[in-house]
GROMACS .gro file of C-alpha atoms in nm:
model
  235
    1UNK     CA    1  13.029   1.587   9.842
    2UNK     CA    2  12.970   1.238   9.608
    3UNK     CA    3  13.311   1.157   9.575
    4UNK     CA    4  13.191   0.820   9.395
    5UNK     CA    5  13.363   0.737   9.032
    6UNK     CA    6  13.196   0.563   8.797
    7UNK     CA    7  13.485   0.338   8.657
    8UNK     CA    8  13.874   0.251   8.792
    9UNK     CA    9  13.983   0.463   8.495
   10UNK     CA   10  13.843   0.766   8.518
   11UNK     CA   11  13.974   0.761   8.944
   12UNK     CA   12  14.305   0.755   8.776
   13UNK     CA   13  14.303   0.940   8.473
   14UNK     CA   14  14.441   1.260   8.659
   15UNK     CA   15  14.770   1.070   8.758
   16UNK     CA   16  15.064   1.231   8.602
   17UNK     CA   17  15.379   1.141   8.502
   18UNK     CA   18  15.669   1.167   8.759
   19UNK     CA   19  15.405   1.114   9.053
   20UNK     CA   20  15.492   0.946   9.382
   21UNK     CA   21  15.206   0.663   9.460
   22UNK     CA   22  15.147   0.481   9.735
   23UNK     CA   23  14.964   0.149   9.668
   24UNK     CA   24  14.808  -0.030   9.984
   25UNK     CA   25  14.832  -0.384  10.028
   26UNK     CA   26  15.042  -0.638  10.237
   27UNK     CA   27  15.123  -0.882   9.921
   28UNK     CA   28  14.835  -0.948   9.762
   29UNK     CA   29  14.618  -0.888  10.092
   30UNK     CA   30  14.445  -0.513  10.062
   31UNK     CA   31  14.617  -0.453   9.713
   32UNK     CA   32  14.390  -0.284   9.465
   33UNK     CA   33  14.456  -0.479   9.166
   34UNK     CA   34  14.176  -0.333   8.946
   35UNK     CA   35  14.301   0.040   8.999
   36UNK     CA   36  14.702  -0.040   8.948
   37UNK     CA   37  14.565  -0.224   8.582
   38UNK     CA   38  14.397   0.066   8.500
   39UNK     CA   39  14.690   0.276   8.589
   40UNK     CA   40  14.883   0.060   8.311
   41UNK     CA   41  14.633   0.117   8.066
   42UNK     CA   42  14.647   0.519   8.166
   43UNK     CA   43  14.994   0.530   8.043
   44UNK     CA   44  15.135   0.725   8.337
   45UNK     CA   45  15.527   0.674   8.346
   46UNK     CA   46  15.825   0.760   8.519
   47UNK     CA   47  15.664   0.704   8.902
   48UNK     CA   48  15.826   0.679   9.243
   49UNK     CA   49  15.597   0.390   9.395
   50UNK     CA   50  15.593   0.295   9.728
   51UNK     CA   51  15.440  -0.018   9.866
   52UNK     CA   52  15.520  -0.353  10.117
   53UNK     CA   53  15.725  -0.536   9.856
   54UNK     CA   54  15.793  -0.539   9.463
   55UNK     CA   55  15.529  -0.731   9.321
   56UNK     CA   56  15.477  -1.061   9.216
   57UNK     CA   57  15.392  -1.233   8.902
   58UNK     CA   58  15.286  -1.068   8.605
   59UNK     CA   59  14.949  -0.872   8.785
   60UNK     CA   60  14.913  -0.597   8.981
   61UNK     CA   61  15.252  -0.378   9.086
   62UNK     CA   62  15.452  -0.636   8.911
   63UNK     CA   63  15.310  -0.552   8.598
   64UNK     CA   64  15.336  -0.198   8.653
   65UNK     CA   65  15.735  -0.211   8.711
   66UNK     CA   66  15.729  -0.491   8.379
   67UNK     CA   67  15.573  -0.214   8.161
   68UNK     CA   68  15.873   0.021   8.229
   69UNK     CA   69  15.668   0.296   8.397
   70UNK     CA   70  15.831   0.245   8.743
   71UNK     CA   71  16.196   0.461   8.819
   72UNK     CA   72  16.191   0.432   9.179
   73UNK     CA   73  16.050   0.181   9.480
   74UNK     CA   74  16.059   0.229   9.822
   75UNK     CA   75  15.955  -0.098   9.994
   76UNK     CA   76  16.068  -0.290  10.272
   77UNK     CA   77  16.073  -0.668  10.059
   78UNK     CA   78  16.181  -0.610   9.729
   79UNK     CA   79  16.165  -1.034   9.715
   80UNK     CA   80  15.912  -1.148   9.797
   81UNK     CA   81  15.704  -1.478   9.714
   82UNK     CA   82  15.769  -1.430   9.299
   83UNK     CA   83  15.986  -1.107   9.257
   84UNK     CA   84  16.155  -1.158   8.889
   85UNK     CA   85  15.975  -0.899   8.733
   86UNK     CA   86  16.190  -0.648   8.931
   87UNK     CA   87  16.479  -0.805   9.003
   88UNK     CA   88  16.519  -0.824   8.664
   89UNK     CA   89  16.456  -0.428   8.590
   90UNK     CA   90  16.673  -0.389   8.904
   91UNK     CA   91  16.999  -0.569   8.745
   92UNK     CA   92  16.955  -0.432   8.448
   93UNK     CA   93  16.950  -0.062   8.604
   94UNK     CA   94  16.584   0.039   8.466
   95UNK     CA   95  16.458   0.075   8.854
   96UNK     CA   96  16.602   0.224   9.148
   97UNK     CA   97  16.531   0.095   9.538
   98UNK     CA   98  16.509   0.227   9.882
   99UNK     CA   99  16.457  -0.017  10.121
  100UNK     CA  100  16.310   0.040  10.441
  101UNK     CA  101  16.205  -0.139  10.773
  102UNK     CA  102  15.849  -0.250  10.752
  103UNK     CA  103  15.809  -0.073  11.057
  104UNK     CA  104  16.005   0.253  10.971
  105UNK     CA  105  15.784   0.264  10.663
  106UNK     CA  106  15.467   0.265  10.862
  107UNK     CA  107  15.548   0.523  11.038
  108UNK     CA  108  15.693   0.751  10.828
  109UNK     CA  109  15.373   0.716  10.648
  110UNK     CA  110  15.222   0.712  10.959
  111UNK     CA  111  15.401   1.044  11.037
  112UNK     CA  112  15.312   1.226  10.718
  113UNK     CA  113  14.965   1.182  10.776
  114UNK     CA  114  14.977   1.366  11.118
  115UNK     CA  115  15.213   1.651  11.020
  116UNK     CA  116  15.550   1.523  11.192
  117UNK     CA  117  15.819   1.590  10.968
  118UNK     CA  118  16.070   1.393  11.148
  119UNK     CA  119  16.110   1.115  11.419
  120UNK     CA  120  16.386   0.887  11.575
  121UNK     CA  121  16.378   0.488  11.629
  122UNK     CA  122  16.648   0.251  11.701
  123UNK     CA  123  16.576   0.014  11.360
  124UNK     CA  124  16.850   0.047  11.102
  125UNK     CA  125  17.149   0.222  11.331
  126UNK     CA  126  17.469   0.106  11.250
  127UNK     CA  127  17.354  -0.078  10.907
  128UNK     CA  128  17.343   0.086  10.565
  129UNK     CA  129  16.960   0.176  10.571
  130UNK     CA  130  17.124   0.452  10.848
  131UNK     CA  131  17.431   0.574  10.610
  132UNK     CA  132  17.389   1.009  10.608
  133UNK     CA  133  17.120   1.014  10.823
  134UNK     CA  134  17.114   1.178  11.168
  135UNK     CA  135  17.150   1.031  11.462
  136UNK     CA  136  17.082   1.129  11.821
  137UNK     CA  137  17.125   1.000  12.211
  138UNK     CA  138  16.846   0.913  12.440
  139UNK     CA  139  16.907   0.750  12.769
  140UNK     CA  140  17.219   0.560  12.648
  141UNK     CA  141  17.065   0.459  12.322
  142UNK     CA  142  17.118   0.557  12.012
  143UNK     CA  143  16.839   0.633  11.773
  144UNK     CA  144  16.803   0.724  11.378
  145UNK     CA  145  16.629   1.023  11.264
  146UNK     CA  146  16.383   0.885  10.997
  147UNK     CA  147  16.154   1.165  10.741
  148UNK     CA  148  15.785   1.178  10.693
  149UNK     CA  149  15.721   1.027  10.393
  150UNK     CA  150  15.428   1.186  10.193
  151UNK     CA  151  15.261   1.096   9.810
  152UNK     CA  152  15.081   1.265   9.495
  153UNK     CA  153  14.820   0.992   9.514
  154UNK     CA  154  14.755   0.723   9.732
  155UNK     CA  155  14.576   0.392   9.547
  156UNK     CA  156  14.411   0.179   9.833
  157UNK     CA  157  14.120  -0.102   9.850
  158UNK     CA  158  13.872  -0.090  10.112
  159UNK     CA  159  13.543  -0.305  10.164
  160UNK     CA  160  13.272  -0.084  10.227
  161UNK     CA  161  13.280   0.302  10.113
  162UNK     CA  162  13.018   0.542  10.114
  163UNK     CA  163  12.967   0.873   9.860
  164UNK     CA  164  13.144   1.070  10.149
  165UNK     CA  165  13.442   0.839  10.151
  166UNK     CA  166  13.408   0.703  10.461
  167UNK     CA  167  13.598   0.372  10.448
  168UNK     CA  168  13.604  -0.025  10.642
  169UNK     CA  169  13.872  -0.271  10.572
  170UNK     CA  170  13.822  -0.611  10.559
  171UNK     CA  171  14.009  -0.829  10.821
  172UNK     CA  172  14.406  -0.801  10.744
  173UNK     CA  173  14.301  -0.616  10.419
  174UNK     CA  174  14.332  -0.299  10.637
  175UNK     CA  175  14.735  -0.266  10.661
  176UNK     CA  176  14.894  -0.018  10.504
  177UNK     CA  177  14.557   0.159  10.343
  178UNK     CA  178  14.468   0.366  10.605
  179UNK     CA  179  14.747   0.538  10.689
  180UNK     CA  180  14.880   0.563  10.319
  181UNK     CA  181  14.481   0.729  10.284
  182UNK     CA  182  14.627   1.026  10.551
  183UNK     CA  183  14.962   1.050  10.394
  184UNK     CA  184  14.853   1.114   9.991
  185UNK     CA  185  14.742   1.500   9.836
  186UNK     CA  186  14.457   1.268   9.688
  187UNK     CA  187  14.357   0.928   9.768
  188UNK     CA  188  14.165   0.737   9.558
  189UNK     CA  189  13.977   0.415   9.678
  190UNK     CA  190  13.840   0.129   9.523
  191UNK     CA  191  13.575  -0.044   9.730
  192UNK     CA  192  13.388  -0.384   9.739
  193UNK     CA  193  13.060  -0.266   9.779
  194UNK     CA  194  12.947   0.118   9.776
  195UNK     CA  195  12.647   0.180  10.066
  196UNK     CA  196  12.440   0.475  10.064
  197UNK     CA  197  12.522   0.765  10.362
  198UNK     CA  198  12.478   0.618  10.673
  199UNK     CA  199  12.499   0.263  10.572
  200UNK     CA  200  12.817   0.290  10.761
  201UNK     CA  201  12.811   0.302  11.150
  202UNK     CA  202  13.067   0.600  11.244
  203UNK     CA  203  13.194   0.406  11.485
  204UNK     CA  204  13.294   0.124  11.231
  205UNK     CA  205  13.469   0.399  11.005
  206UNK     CA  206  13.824   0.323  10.966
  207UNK     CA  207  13.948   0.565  10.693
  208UNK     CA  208  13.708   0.938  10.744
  209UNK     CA  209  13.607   1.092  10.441
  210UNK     CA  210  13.816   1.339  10.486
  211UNK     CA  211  14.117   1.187  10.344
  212UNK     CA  212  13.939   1.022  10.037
  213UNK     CA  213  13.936   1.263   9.747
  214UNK     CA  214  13.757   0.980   9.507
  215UNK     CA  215  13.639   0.582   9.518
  216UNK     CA  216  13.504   0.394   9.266
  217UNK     CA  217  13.314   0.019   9.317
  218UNK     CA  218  13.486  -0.309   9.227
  219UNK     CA  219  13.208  -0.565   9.338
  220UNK     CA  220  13.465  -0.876   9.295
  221UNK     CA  221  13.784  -0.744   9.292
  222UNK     CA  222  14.065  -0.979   9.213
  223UNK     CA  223  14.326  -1.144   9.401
  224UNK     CA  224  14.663  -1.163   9.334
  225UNK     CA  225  14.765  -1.480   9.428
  226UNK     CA  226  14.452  -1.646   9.260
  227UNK     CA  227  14.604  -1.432   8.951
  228UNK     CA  228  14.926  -1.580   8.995
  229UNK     CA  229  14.802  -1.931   9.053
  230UNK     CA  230  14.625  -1.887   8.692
  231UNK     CA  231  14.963  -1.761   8.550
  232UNK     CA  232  14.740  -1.438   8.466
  233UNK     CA  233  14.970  -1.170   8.303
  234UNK     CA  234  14.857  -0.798   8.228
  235UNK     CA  235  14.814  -0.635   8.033
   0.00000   0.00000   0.00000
């Protein structure tokens, strides 16, 4: 049942190429920096990545779509605060994009996690993020048909973790890891500071162990705006 991992580069070492990732984060709040770097030095290519936004600077996702290993992202702010990594692979047609609705993406995450294959909201009908999809009635109102959305992996920082998996977020930190956690065939954490069982109150567990197939402590994981501040580049 110790699901703990000694380094960030043996948790990733299993990711193949042509996997779909989810990486947690909201910007730079939640993302785990230190496991996306070691994914670049893994070599993995040719990934469908989803996540908030594309990156920005030269650290973290950004870096992972500026090393060329990135064919497809489905975000809901491909510019964000610094984005010319990929609108750069974007206009030169190395990356493709699916944008969706912050919201939409959260729950067809959401949805994935829980087993519903398929739900309706009103977001997106009658613009282009609704082209070919179905759409249905309800009292007067008409609604999109939106798919779960599921992963290969899910990469996600968390504050406290314990060998069982059992996960707490730090403040806005929290995000999109959980539910990303629920929606990934394996999820693998990277967490502040690793407690022994039980130095987790169940009723402050956010993410169950359950859905946490490996983490691995980062004791002062980086930031990505301090990174970009310092005009950090990785590799």
């Amino acid at each position: 049942m110790d699901k703990t991992i000694q380094t960030a580069a043996e948790a990733v070492a299993q990711i193949p190429d042509g996997a779909t990732v989810m990486i947690g984060g909201f910007g730079g709040s939640g993302a785990p920096i230190e496991l996306i770097h070691a994914l670049i030095d893994q070599g993995a290519k040719h990934l469908t990545v989803v996540n908030n936004n594309a990156g920005n600077g030269h650290v973290g996702l950004a870096a992972l779509i500026e090393q060329g290993r990135v064919d497809k992202l489905i975000c809901s702010f491909p510019r964000s605060a610094d984005p010319g990594v990929f609108v750069a692979a974007y206009r030169a047609g190395r990356i493709k994009l699916e944008i969706v609705p912050q919201g939409t993406l959260a729950e067809r995450i959401r949805a994935a996690g829980a087993g519903i294959p398929a739900f309706y909201t009103p977001t997106g009908f009658g613009t282009d993020v609704a082209e070919g999809k179905p759409v249905a009635v309800f009292e007067g109102r008409s609604y999109v048909q939106e798919r779960w959305l599921k992963a290969d992996y899910a990469l996600i920082k968390a504050e406290l973790g314990d060998p069982h998996g059992n996960l707490t977020y730090r403040m806005a930190a929290r995000n999109f890891n959980p539910v990303m956690a629920s929606a990934a065939t394996t999820t693998i954490a990277q967490v502040s500071r690793l407690v022994p069982l039980g130095g987790i109150d169940p009723e402050h567990v956010v993410t169950p162990g359950i859905f946490v197939s490996a983490l691995t402590e980062i004791p002062d994981p980086a930031q990505e705006e301090d990174l970009n501040r310092a005009e950090a580049v990785y590799p």
